[in-house]
Coordinates of C-alpha atoms in Angstrom, one line a residue:
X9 CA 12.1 -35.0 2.9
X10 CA 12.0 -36.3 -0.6
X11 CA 9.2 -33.7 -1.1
X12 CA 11.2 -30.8 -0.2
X13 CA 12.8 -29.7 -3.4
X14 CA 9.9 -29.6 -5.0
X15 CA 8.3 -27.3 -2.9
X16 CA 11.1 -24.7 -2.8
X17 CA 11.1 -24.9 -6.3
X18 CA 6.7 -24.0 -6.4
X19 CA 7.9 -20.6 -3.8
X20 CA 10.6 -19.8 -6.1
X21 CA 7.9 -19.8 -8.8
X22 CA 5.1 -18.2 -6.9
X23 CA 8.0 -15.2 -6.3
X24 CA 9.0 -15.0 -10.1
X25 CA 5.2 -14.4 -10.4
X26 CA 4.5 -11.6 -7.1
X27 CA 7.8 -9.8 -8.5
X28 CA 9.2 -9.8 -5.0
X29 CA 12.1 -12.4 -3.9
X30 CA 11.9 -13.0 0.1
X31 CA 15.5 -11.9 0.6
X32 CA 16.7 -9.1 2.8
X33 CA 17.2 -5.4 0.3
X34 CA 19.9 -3.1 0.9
X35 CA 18.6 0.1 1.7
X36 CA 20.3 3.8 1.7
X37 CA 19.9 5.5 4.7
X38 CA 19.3 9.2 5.4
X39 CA 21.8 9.8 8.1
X40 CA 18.4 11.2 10.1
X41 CA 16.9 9.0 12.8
X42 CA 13.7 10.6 12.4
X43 CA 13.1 9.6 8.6
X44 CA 15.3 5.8 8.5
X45 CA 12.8 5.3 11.3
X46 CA 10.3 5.4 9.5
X47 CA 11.6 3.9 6.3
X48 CA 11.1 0.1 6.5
X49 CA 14.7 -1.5 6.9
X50 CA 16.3 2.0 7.8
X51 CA 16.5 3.5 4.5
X52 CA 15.6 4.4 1.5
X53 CA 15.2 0.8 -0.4
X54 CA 17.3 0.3 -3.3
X55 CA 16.4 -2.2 -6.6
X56 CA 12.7 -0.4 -6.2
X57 CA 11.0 2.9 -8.0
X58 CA 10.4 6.1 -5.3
X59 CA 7.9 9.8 -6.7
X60 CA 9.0 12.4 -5.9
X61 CA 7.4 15.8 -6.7
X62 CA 7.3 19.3 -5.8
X63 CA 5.1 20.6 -2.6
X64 CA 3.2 23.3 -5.4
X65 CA 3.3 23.5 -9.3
X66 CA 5.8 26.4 -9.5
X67 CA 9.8 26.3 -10.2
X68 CA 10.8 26.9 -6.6
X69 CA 9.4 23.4 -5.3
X70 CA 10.2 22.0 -8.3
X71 CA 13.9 22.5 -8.2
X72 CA 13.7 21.7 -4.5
X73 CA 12.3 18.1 -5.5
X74 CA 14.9 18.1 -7.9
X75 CA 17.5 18.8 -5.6
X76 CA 16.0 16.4 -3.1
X77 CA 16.5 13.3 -6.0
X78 CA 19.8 14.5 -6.8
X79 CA 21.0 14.1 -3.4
X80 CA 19.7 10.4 -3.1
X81 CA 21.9 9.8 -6.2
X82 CA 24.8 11.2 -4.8
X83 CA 24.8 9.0 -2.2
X84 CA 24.5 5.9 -5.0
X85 CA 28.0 4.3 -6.2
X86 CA 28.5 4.6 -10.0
X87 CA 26.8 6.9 -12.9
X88 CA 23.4 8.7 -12.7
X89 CA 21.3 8.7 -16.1
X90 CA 19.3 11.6 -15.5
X91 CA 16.6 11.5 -18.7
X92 CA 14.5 15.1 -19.3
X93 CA 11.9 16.4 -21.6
X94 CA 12.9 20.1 -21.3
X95 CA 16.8 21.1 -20.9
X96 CA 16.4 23.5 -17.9
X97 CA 18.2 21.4 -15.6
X98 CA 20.9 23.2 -14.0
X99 CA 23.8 21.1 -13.5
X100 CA 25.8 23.5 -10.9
X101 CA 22.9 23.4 -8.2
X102 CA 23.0 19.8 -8.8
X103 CA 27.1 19.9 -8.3
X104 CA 25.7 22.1 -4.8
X105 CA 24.2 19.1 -3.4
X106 CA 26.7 16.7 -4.4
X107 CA 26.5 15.0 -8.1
X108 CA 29.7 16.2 -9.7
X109 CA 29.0 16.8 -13.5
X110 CA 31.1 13.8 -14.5
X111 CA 28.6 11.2 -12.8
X112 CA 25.4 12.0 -15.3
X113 CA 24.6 10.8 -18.1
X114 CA 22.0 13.3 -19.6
X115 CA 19.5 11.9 -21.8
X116 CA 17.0 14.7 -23.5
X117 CA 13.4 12.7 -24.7
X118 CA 10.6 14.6 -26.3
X119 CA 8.2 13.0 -24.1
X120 CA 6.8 11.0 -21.3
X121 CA 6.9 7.9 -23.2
X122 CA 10.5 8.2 -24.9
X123 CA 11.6 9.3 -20.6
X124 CA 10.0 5.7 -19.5
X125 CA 11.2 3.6 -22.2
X126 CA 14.7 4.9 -21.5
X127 CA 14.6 4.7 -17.6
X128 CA 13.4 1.4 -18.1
X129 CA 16.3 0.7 -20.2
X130 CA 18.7 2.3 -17.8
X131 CA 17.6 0.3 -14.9
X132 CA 17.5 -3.0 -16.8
X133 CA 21.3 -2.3 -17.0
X134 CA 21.9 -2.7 -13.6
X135 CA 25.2 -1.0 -13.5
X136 CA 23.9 2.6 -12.9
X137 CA 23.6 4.3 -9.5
X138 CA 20.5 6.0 -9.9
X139 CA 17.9 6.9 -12.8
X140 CA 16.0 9.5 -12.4
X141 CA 13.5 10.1 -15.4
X142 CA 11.2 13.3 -15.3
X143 CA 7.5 12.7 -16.5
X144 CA 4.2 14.4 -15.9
X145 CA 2.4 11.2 -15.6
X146 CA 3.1 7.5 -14.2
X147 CA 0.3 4.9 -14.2
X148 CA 0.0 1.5 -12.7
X149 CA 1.2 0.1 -15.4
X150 CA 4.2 1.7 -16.4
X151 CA 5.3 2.3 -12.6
X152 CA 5.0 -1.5 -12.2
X153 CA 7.5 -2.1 -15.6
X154 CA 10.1 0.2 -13.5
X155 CA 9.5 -1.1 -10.1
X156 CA 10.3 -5.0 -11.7
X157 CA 13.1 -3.6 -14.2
X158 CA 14.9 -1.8 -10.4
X159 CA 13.8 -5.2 -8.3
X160 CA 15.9 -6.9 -11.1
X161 CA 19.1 -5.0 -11.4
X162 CA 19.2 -3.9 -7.6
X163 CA 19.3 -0.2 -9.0
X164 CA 17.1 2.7 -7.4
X165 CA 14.6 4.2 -10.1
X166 CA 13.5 8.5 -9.4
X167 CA 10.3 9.1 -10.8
X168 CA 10.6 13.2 -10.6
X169 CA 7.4 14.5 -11.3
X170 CA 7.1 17.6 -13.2
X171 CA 4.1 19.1 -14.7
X172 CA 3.6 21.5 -17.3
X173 CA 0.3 22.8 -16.2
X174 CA -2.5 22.3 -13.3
X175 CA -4.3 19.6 -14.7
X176 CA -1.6 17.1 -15.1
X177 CA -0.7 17.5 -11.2
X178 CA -3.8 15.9 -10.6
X179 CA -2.1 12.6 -11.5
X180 CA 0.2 12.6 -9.0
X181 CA -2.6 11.1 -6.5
X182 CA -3.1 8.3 -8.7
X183 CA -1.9 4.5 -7.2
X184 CA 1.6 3.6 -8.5
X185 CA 3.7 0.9 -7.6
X186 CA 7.0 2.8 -7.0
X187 CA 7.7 1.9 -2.9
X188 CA 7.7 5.4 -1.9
X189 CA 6.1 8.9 -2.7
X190 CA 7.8 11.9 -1.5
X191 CA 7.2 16.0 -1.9
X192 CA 9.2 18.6 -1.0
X193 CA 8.2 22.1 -0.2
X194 CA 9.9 24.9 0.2
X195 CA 10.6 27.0 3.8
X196 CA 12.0 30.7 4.7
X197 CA 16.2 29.6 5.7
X198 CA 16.9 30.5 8.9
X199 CA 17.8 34.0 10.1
X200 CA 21.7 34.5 10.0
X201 CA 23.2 36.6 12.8
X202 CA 24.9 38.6 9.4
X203 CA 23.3 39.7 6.2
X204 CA 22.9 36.7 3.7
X205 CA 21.1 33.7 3.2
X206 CA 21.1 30.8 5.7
X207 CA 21.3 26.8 4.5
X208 CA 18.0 26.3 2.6
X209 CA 15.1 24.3 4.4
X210 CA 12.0 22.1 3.0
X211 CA 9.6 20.2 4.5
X212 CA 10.0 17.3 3.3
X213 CA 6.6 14.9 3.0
X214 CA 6.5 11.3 2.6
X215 CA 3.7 11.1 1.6
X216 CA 3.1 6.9 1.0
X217 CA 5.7 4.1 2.1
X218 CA 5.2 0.7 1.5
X219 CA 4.7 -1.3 4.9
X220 CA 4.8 2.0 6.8
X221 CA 3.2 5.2 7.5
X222 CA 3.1 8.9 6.0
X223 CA 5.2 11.1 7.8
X224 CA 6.4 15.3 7.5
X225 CA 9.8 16.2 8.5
X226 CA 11.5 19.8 8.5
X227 CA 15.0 19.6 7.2
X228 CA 17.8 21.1 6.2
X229 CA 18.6 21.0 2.1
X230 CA 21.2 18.1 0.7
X231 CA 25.0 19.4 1.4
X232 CA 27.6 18.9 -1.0
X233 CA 27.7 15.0 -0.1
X234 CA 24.4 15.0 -0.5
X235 CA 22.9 14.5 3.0
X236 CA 19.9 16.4 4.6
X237 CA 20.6 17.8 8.3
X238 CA 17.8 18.4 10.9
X239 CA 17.7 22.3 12.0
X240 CA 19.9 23.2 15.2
X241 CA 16.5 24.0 17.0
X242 CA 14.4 21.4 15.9
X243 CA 16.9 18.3 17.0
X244 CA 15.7 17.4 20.0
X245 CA 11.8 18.2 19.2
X246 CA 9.5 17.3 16.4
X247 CA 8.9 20.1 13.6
X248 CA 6.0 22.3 13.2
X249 CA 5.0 22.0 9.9
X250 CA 0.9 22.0 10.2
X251 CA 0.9 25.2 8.2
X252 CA 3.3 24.5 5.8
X253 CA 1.4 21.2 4.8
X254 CA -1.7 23.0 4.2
X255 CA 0.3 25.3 1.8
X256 CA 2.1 22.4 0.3
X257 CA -1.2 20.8 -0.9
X258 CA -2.5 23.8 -2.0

């Protein structure tokens, strides 16, 4: 037994070195069954970097991704840092889905590298909610500075992907280290018995998890708390969404 300490103190090492402490995470659920299902631990974990990126390369799906990573912050405790590169982020349809204008903290960088450095500085802080930092591209090794800075401080990193033009989507296949990848599409709302327009829908693509499996999911857009909802007629079936994945990836 003499030998004991010694050899907790080598696996605390040999964790310092893999990044990763062998210690239950907390994780934020979705409120869906469907999704926390799949999500190892029943949620979205926290203290680790998640993509997330628009189904196309036009504004629509790229609000609705931004929408999507607005309504995970919401549903974080404390202030959002929210760093850009362009200043077209609309802070009402942000307010729609639940992050009142008081929780950000709006940081405007004139590039990819400025976003990193300051998202990385964010979640080193450790008491922010969520930062969310928009780039165009995330390698290996800058992913795996945010993933370590988030592991640290417990707090959930959004890489929101946003692309200026065709060729810089391309990245967005590339091997990262954040724990999840997600893209959101948009869909036609569904038809209201009066004129207007109904709750707004994506399909909602997660696309890599780590320790799990890729999965598509038709919901309902965040409320103002944040949440998705599963369509009336789809809760007790599974969503047809082979054509809109084809479209997505196109």
């Amino acid at each position: 037994m003499r030998h004991q300490p010694a050899i907790e103190s080598l696996r605390a090492q040999i964790e310092k070195i893999e990044g990763r402490a062998r210690r239950v995470k907390s994780v934020l659920p979705f409120g869906i069954a469907d999704i926390d299902a799949r999500l190892p631990g029943g949620g979205l974990p926290l203290g680790a970097l998640h993509e997330i990126a628009g189904g196309g390369n036009g504004a629509v799906d790229g609000a609705a991704a931004a929408l999507f990573a607005a309504g995970i912050a919401t549903r974080t405790k404390g202030k959002i840092l929210w760093v850009i590169t362009r200043s077209d982020l609309f802070a009402p349809a942000l307010a729609q889905a639940g992050l009142a204008p008081d929780r950000v903290i709006y940081v405007e960088a004139g590039n990819d590298k400025t976003v990193l450095a300051c998202v990385e500085e964010g979640l080193r802080h450790g008491g922010l909610g969520a930062v969310v930092g928009e780039v165009a591209r995330l390698d290996m090794t800058a992913s795996r500075r945010l993933q370590l800075c988030a592991e640290g401080s417990g707090s959930i990193g959004l890489a929101l992907r946003r692309w200026r033009r065709q060729s810089e989507a391309v990245d967005f296949g590339q091997p990262t280290a954040a724990a999840t990848r997600w893209r959101v599409s948009v869909m036609p709302s569904a038809a209201l018995p009066v004129p207007g327009v109904g709750r707004h829908r994506w399909l909602l693509e997660l696309i890599r998890v780590r320790a799990g499996e890729s999965a598509d999911f038709e919901v309902e857009a965040c409320d103002g708390s944040g949440r998705l909802a599963v369509p009336a007629e789809l809760a007790h079936g599974p969503a047809s969404t082979a054509g809109w994945r084809r479209g997505a990836a196109g």
